[in-house]
Amino acid sequence: MQYFVTTNTPAAEKTDCVVIAIFEQSLLSSAATALNDSTNGRIASIVKRGDITGKAGQTLLLHDLDGVKSPRVLLVGCGKKTGIKENDFNTIITAVTKMLDNSAAEQASLYLNDLNVSDRPVQWLVTQAIIVAESSLYQYTTTKSNPKTTKNPIERLSFFTDVNEVEVRQATANGLAIANGMHLARELGDLPANVCTPSYLAEQAEQIGKQFDNVTTTILDEDEMESLGMGSLLSVSRGSRQPAKLITMNYQGANDEKPVVLVGKGLTFDSGGISLKPPGGMDEMKYDMCGSASVFGTITAIAELNLPINVIGLVPSSENMPDGDANKPGDIVTSMAGKTIEILNTDAEGRLILCDALTYSERFDPAVVIDIATLTGAIIVALGSKTTGLMANDQKLADDLLQAGLDSHDKAWQLPLWDEYQEQLDSNFADIANIGSKGAGSITAACFLSRFTEKFTWAHLDIAGTAWTSGGKAKGATGRPVPMLVQYLMNRISKN
Ligand code: BES
Ligand code: MN
Ligand code: ZN
């Protein structure tokens, strides 16, 4: 969709549909009042009839009102006039987008000007509205023969503002870039693992390098990783017919400045390996590359916006399969950092590929390193599917990420990474075991990674719960945490 800003009054706006807020207890918004005045009181009398009460997400489509230039007026319930929560706002935008998409209107103008969403500025409303609108229209079609199509889909949305026009226009660009990044992340996540292999991800990264002048992509193959001593990463891919790839996307938006390194787990299918997973729902392990998908989405979003910052997207990509040459429980491998690892469970493979990528990230002299990984089922037990798990070796970085989560409404919650947990990784036969003893599975996974991040400021995002919606009709990738990551990078820039 395309997005614009309008400063016309709702009665004077010439489009297919103007969208006007009605608040609870049938209170009219300022745009509804203006439209009421130009229609001889029609809006108030229709609302009085009781077909719309103002509950968040209710809609009522009106046609051919005298005194209004546009043929349609969509009334939308926006909850309490005094203020609503972000989730209500998402409900409202989803309802409006679906209604418009199913109507014959191809363009519309939104008058949501006096909506109070937790006191957030109009720029936030516009960015968030675009993210939610695009998200609600997302459809996976790539491997369907007859994808559903909409007649007269909605193609152009304008946002009314009477303040900060330039900033609101920028907010539309931000929203679209983030939405596009999420779209890419969802598409990559939803692709089946026989299409989306490590080589496929590498090709996508090459594509992104061609698409944007300031992104340079390099791919390391298994031989090159072997010479670097990445024995941990390669032990995982050894059990698979698909060769591993180490993908680097270097986004250069600023001159001399240390980069932010984003490391995304790119496990294109996680069968568990010899520690095979149970069959129920195993198809969802195609989503085990959603960390890398969020790195792809973040790199394209910031490249589209030309953000003045340096970011490296680093993606270790492999499959985890059972095979005659696969890791066996008890095997000991040597990581690039030189530490030996006893593999007590071959299903704890994410950390095995991430640890070598984290060591590799040292060479970029990073300002900070953030890894994003569908790392543990335990994080779903702790936080469910709403909240990303966050652990860090630096509280300032943790706070900045938590804040970015709140700002973008793509939230995380911190778990402790205290030394007390480290001993759970003790091994009788190697420097470290790849799983902890009982309990705190998400924390011990982060503890494992922390052994490879001592030389830099680092945070870990466990997105096993938030990266996709599980099971049933709603099954699919979410595109999270692209909004949080882009927000974090934007916040870094505005603090400089
Ligand atoms: N990719 C999984 C984590 C996961 C599990 C994501 C369920 C989403 C849903 C990861 O590789 C894994 O298998 N982790 C194990 C670790 C365990 C063996 C210590 C887990 O969480 O069960
Ligand atoms: Mn696993
Ligand atoms: Zn995994």
XYZ file of C-alpha atoms and ligand atoms in Angstrom:
520
model
C 0.000 0.000 0.000
C 1.005 3.648 -0.411
C 0.719 6.186 2.397
C 0.174 9.942 2.370
C -0.591 12.861 4.645
C -3.630 15.088 4.189
C -4.550 18.408 5.774
C -8.051 18.706 4.246
C -11.130 18.770 6.445
C -13.097 15.497 6.288
C -15.987 17.126 4.424
C -13.673 18.601 1.784
C -11.489 15.489 1.340
C -12.015 13.817 -2.052
C -11.281 10.137 -1.711
C -13.194 6.834 -1.769
C -13.790 6.790 1.979
C -13.146 9.041 4.958
C -12.657 7.239 8.266
C -13.944 9.006 11.366
C -13.619 8.162 15.049
C -16.571 7.676 17.400
C -15.767 7.336 21.093
C -17.535 5.305 23.751
C -20.819 6.662 25.051
C -21.437 7.846 21.469
C -19.067 10.789 21.813
C -18.023 12.386 18.526
C -14.357 13.028 17.729
C -13.433 16.467 16.372
C -13.529 15.085 12.806
C -16.946 13.526 13.477
C -18.172 16.841 14.872
C -16.894 18.671 11.785
C -18.641 16.179 9.519
C -21.788 16.415 11.614
C -21.808 20.172 11.105
C -21.485 19.870 7.336
C -24.203 17.193 7.090
C -26.886 18.977 9.096
C -26.478 16.694 12.086
C -26.608 13.360 10.210
C -23.626 11.819 12.052
C -25.079 12.533 15.495
C -28.494 11.179 14.530
C -27.032 7.980 13.017
C -24.885 7.422 16.100
C -27.914 8.078 18.305
C -29.784 5.261 16.555
C -27.367 2.923 18.370
C -25.740 0.921 15.558
C -22.343 2.061 16.766
C -21.547 2.769 20.391
C -17.860 3.574 20.155
C -16.446 0.274 21.372
C -12.911 -0.164 19.981
C -13.000 -1.806 16.549
C -16.725 -1.415 15.778
C -17.366 -0.158 12.251
C -20.318 1.346 10.380
C -20.098 2.207 6.686
C -22.262 5.108 5.439
C -22.853 6.118 1.837
C -23.601 9.308 -0.075
C -23.951 11.809 2.745
C -25.001 15.244 1.532
C -22.332 17.780 2.346
C -19.447 15.287 2.123
C -17.248 15.155 -0.999
C -16.317 11.474 -0.570
C -18.910 8.800 -1.375
C -18.266 6.787 1.799
C -17.844 7.604 5.459
C -16.594 4.818 7.719
C -17.369 5.377 11.371
C -15.011 3.472 13.616
C -15.370 2.873 17.333
C -12.233 4.090 19.119
C -12.926 3.313 22.759
C -12.646 5.837 25.569
C -12.165 9.448 24.526
C -9.899 9.995 27.526
C -7.448 7.366 26.323
C -6.950 3.803 25.121
C -4.200 1.192 25.196
C -1.928 0.226 22.314
C -3.708 -3.126 21.876
C -7.038 -1.333 21.342
C -5.408 0.859 18.744
C -4.200 -2.267 16.927
C -7.753 -3.657 17.045
C -9.118 -0.421 15.566
C -6.601 -0.295 12.717
C -7.078 -3.981 11.902
C -10.872 -3.533 11.744
C -10.590 -0.451 9.513
C -8.059 -2.070 7.165
C -10.107 -5.242 6.701
C -13.318 -3.267 6.180
C -11.661 -1.054 3.566
C -10.011 -4.008 1.850
C -13.343 -5.815 1.549
C -15.189 -2.733 0.299
C -14.842 -1.342 -3.218
C -12.900 1.643 -1.861
C -9.315 1.679 -3.132
C -8.206 4.776 -1.275
C -9.173 6.232 2.065
C -8.281 9.005 4.506
C -8.036 8.392 8.234
C -9.074 11.113 10.686
C -7.749 9.692 13.898
C -6.408 13.015 15.098
C -7.809 13.220 18.619
C -7.188 9.593 19.522
C -5.252 9.362 22.768
C -3.208 6.144 22.824
C -1.203 6.270 26.073
C -0.351 9.932 25.302
C 1.686 8.967 22.270
C 2.249 11.610 19.547
C 0.530 11.515 16.154
C 3.798 10.300 14.567
C 3.603 7.152 16.660
C -0.033 6.574 15.711
C 0.816 6.860 12.019
C 3.870 4.566 12.129
C 1.987 2.000 14.197
C -1.124 2.215 11.994
C 0.945 1.398 8.910
C 2.667 -1.531 10.629
C -0.692 -2.932 11.742
C -2.441 -2.261 8.422
C 0.265 -3.999 6.395
C 0.406 -6.804 8.911
C -3.344 -7.432 8.719
C -3.189 -7.611 4.914
C -0.238 -10.024 4.870
C -0.976 -13.254 3.098
C 1.442 -16.063 2.412
C 0.938 -17.107 -1.211
C 4.286 -18.284 -2.587
C 3.534 -22.010 -2.639
C -0.256 -21.829 -3.184
C -1.720 -22.542 -6.620
C -4.832 -20.429 -6.157
C -4.180 -17.735 -3.597
C -7.238 -15.810 -2.392
C -7.530 -12.438 -4.044
C -9.548 -9.380 -3.042
C -11.556 -7.397 -5.564
C -10.613 -3.708 -5.326
C -8.026 -4.052 -2.573
C -7.194 -0.948 -0.572
C -4.163 0.707 -2.185
C -3.738 4.223 -0.800
C -4.172 5.441 2.753
C -3.851 9.058 3.860
C -3.506 10.277 7.417
C -4.946 13.597 8.470
C -2.828 15.868 10.580
C -3.037 19.530 11.490
C 0.337 19.489 13.257
C 3.923 18.426 12.453
C 3.226 17.645 8.814
C 6.877 16.989 7.964
C 7.345 14.654 10.927
C 4.126 12.832 10.138
C 5.303 12.305 6.569
C 8.529 10.847 7.972
C 6.408 8.661 10.265
C 4.695 7.180 7.183
C 8.107 6.330 5.690
C 9.236 4.756 8.979
C 6.056 2.721 9.245
C 6.305 1.425 5.694
C 9.991 0.499 6.023
C 9.349 -1.421 9.254
C 6.274 -3.078 7.747
C 8.273 -4.099 4.667
C 10.999 -5.524 6.899
C 8.396 -7.508 8.822
C 6.877 -8.696 5.562
C 10.240 -10.061 4.434
C 10.795 -11.698 7.824
C 7.365 -13.330 7.708
C 7.785 -14.514 4.142
C 11.172 -16.106 4.888
C 9.762 -17.670 8.050
C 6.684 -19.078 6.342
C 8.602 -20.635 3.442
C 9.007 -24.401 3.824
C 12.421 -25.717 4.804
C 12.871 -27.500 1.466
C 12.794 -24.083 -0.216
C 14.297 -21.914 2.511
C 17.676 -23.636 2.970
C 20.932 -22.030 4.134
C 21.834 -21.522 0.459
C 18.473 -19.844 -0.151
C 19.062 -17.441 2.741
C 22.518 -16.707 1.344
C 20.962 -15.893 -2.046
C 18.437 -13.572 -0.379
C 21.289 -11.774 1.347
C 23.131 -11.395 -1.983
C 19.914 -9.960 -3.395
C 19.701 -7.395 -0.586
C 23.335 -6.478 -1.266
C 22.431 -5.791 -4.912
C 19.259 -3.907 -4.016
C 20.908 -1.368 -1.684
C 24.125 0.512 -2.522
C 25.200 0.708 1.101
C 24.733 -2.995 1.891
C 27.641 -5.341 1.110
C 27.000 -9.061 1.433
C 29.645 -11.728 1.895
C 29.033 -15.452 2.249
C 31.442 -17.879 3.844
C 31.183 -21.530 2.806
C 32.064 -24.556 4.923
C 35.714 -24.646 3.809
C 36.204 -21.047 4.863
C 34.506 -21.698 8.198
C 36.723 -24.730 8.632
C 39.861 -22.591 8.228
C 38.483 -20.202 10.844
C 38.114 -23.119 13.232
C 34.338 -23.015 13.538
C 34.176 -26.604 14.795
C 31.008 -26.058 16.770
C 28.933 -24.585 13.944
C 30.222 -27.146 11.436
C 29.426 -30.059 13.758
C 25.744 -29.149 13.396
C 25.729 -28.889 9.614
C 27.743 -32.107 9.246
C 24.522 -34.037 9.890
C 22.740 -32.368 6.970
C 22.934 -32.594 3.174
C 22.559 -28.814 3.021
C 25.879 -26.980 3.355
C 26.077 -24.356 6.106
C 26.552 -20.676 5.247
C 27.831 -17.771 7.276
C 26.166 -14.679 5.892
C 27.374 -11.116 6.538
C 25.335 -8.110 5.454
C 27.308 -4.949 6.106
C 25.112 -1.839 6.152
C 27.232 1.304 6.071
C 25.094 4.366 6.817
C 27.684 6.358 8.780
C 31.418 6.987 8.450
C 33.737 6.175 11.325
C 31.519 4.574 13.874
C 31.621 1.190 15.503
C 28.852 -1.015 14.161
C 25.943 -2.636 15.920
C 26.210 -6.345 15.119
C 22.942 -8.282 14.869
C 23.454 -12.045 14.953
C 20.412 -14.064 13.830
C 19.969 -17.793 14.314
C 19.358 -19.184 10.830
C 18.479 -22.817 11.552
C 16.360 -23.555 8.494
C 15.057 -26.806 9.961
C 15.541 -28.184 13.446
C 14.658 -31.870 13.651
C 16.607 -32.080 16.909
C 19.261 -34.248 15.264
C 20.034 -37.578 16.977
C 18.172 -36.181 20.018
C 15.199 -36.238 17.667
C 12.179 -34.106 18.458
C 8.741 -35.750 18.821
C 6.713 -35.657 15.575
C 3.807 -33.506 16.777
C 4.192 -30.007 15.374
C 7.696 -30.702 14.080
C 6.790 -28.838 10.874
C 6.993 -25.648 12.919
C 10.733 -26.132 13.228
C 10.992 -24.528 9.781
C 10.581 -21.329 11.829
C 13.878 -21.910 13.588
C 15.444 -19.339 11.254
C 13.179 -16.484 12.405
C 16.062 -14.812 14.253
C 17.904 -14.530 10.962
C 14.685 -13.427 9.228
C 14.408 -10.530 11.693
C 17.987 -9.550 10.864
C 17.145 -9.552 7.136
C 14.036 -7.459 7.851
C 15.911 -4.993 10.031
C 18.729 -4.526 7.515
C 16.271 -3.846 4.665
C 14.222 -1.457 6.842
C 17.200 0.673 7.848
C 18.608 0.578 4.312
C 15.266 1.768 2.938
C 15.323 4.648 5.436
C 19.008 5.333 4.890
C 19.583 5.541 8.647
C 22.909 7.164 9.592
C 24.326 4.196 11.483
C 26.550 1.185 10.824
C 24.996 -2.230 11.275
C 26.347 -5.692 10.519
C 23.802 -8.467 10.024
C 25.470 -11.782 10.742
C 23.626 -15.034 10.062
C 24.998 -18.495 10.791
C 22.744 -20.820 8.819
C 22.428 -24.591 8.925
C 19.981 -27.456 9.199
C 19.922 -29.777 12.214
C 19.306 -33.335 10.989
C 19.907 -36.911 12.159
C 22.450 -38.644 9.980
C 25.323 -41.122 10.142
C 27.661 -38.177 10.385
C 25.565 -36.108 12.777
C 26.587 -35.057 16.287
C 25.966 -37.772 18.888
C 25.234 -37.133 22.549
C 28.574 -37.112 24.333
C 30.543 -35.852 21.320
C 33.020 -33.101 22.062
C 33.739 -30.348 19.548
C 36.107 -27.390 19.580
C 34.661 -23.938 19.002
C 36.353 -21.090 17.143
C 37.132 -19.526 20.518
C 39.095 -22.660 21.399
C 36.694 -23.818 24.098
C 35.710 -27.471 23.954
C 31.989 -28.269 24.135
C 30.391 -31.520 25.233
C 27.197 -32.019 23.222
C 24.874 -33.688 25.691
C 21.796 -32.950 23.596
C 22.012 -32.464 19.843
C 18.747 -30.499 19.968
C 20.539 -27.658 21.760
C 22.075 -26.781 18.378
C 21.206 -23.083 18.200
C 23.860 -22.183 20.741
C 26.365 -24.372 18.866
C 26.048 -22.342 15.692
C 25.649 -19.013 17.492
C 28.774 -19.351 19.641
C 31.060 -19.430 16.601
C 29.177 -16.552 14.962
C 29.519 -14.546 18.196
C 33.261 -15.186 18.258
C 33.432 -14.186 14.599
C 31.653 -10.897 15.409
C 34.719 -9.742 17.401
C 36.432 -8.884 14.136
C 33.973 -6.054 13.480
C 35.054 -4.230 16.655
C 31.378 -3.898 17.580
C 29.789 -1.133 19.661
C 27.311 -3.794 20.814
C 26.308 -7.271 19.689
C 22.686 -8.427 19.850
C 21.756 -11.987 18.981
C 18.203 -12.902 18.066
C 17.297 -16.574 18.284
C 14.417 -19.029 18.596
C 16.605 -20.604 21.237
C 14.514 -22.367 23.882
C 11.093 -23.877 24.401
C 11.547 -22.820 28.016
C 11.051 -19.152 27.119
C 7.521 -20.056 25.954
C 6.866 -21.605 29.362
C 8.121 -18.428 31.050
C 6.653 -15.685 28.848
C 4.218 -17.283 26.420
C 3.902 -15.865 22.928
C 3.500 -12.200 23.824
C 6.890 -11.217 25.154
C 10.447 -11.710 23.968
C 12.985 -12.921 26.539
C 15.987 -10.655 27.063
C 19.298 -11.380 28.770
C 22.450 -9.285 28.638
C 25.929 -8.832 30.058
C 25.372 -5.066 30.237
C 22.421 -3.380 31.956
C 22.553 -0.224 29.853
C 22.109 -2.262 26.669
C 19.340 -4.291 28.324
C 17.548 -1.082 29.363
C 17.875 0.395 25.869
C 16.341 -2.724 24.318
C 13.530 -2.872 26.876
C 12.789 0.795 26.133
C 12.829 0.153 22.366
C 10.338 -2.645 23.007
C 8.007 -0.318 24.891
C 8.417 2.454 22.304
C 7.545 0.140 19.413
C 5.022 -1.954 21.364
C 7.115 -5.016 20.482
C 8.001 -5.802 24.028
C 10.653 -7.800 25.857
C 11.168 -8.780 29.499
C 14.494 -9.331 31.154
C 15.581 -12.543 32.872
C 18.618 -12.680 35.148
C 21.957 -13.828 33.845
C 23.566 -14.180 37.244
C 26.780 -16.130 37.809
C 24.927 -18.604 40.016
C 23.492 -20.261 36.916
C 26.827 -20.775 35.168
C 27.788 -23.928 37.071
C 24.816 -25.735 35.524
C 26.938 -25.916 32.353
C 29.880 -27.722 33.971
C 31.037 -30.782 32.027
C 33.118 -33.723 33.251
C 34.839 -34.061 29.885
C 34.960 -30.661 28.172
C 35.248 -26.954 29.032
C 31.487 -26.550 28.887
C 28.362 -28.643 28.287
C 25.801 -27.548 25.697
C 22.847 -27.979 28.059
C 22.288 -27.053 31.681
C 21.166 -29.335 34.468
C 17.461 -29.120 35.363
C 15.622 -25.794 35.405
C 16.060 -22.254 33.992
C 16.502 -23.536 30.428
C 16.389 -20.107 28.797
C 18.897 -18.692 31.252
C 21.368 -21.566 30.943
C 21.143 -21.240 27.142
C 22.076 -17.572 27.512
C 24.808 -18.553 29.996
C 26.265 -20.781 27.299
C 26.324 -17.854 24.847
C 27.777 -15.556 27.502
C 30.942 -17.686 27.553
C 31.576 -16.461 24.014
C 30.712 -12.778 24.503
C 33.135 -11.753 27.220
C 35.002 -9.357 24.944
C 32.045 -7.111 24.066
C 28.748 -5.609 25.186
C 26.084 -8.139 24.340
C 22.388 -8.873 24.628
C 20.413 -11.958 23.696
C 16.782 -11.978 22.544
C 15.017 -15.342 22.845
C 12.152 -15.113 20.361
C 10.992 -18.764 20.419
C 7.585 -17.560 21.674
C 7.181 -14.349 19.697
C 8.545 -15.132 16.228
C 5.582 -17.146 15.050
C 2.042 -18.023 15.986
C 1.735 -21.713 16.680
C -0.761 -24.275 15.369
C -4.172 -24.031 13.708
C -5.444 -21.407 11.302
C -3.346 -18.592 12.708
C -0.091 -20.500 12.174
C 2.510 -18.200 10.713
C 5.519 -15.986 11.258
C 4.938 -12.643 13.028
C 7.828 -10.518 11.797
C 8.883 -9.810 15.364
C 11.176 -8.392 16.659
C 11.854 -6.206 13.593
C 9.944 -3.247 15.143
C 11.966 -3.427 18.371
C 15.295 -3.701 16.555
C 14.625 -0.825 14.158
C 13.388 1.274 17.087
C 16.540 0.466 19.050
C 18.693 1.631 16.144
C 16.621 4.803 15.684
C 16.869 5.575 19.409
C 20.655 5.137 19.231
C 20.825 7.694 16.433
C 18.680 10.280 18.193
C 20.850 9.989 21.323
C 24.053 10.750 19.369
N 14.710 -24.402 18.175
C 14.597 -24.982 19.467
C 13.852 -24.072 20.442
C 12.370 -24.021 20.267
C 11.567 -24.991 20.850
C 11.772 -23.010 19.583
C 10.197 -24.938 20.716
C 10.412 -22.958 19.461
C 9.611 -23.931 20.021
C 15.975 -25.248 20.046
O 16.942 -25.601 19.128
C 15.815 -26.407 20.989
O 15.507 -27.452 20.521
N 16.020 -26.178 22.257
C 15.869 -27.181 23.241
C 17.004 -27.063 24.220
C 17.097 -28.216 25.163
C 17.523 -29.464 24.415
C 18.115 -27.882 26.231
C 14.517 -26.986 23.938
O 14.137 -25.848 24.161
O 13.853 -27.989 24.178
Mn 16.931 -27.702 18.744
Zn 16.699 -24.909 17.220
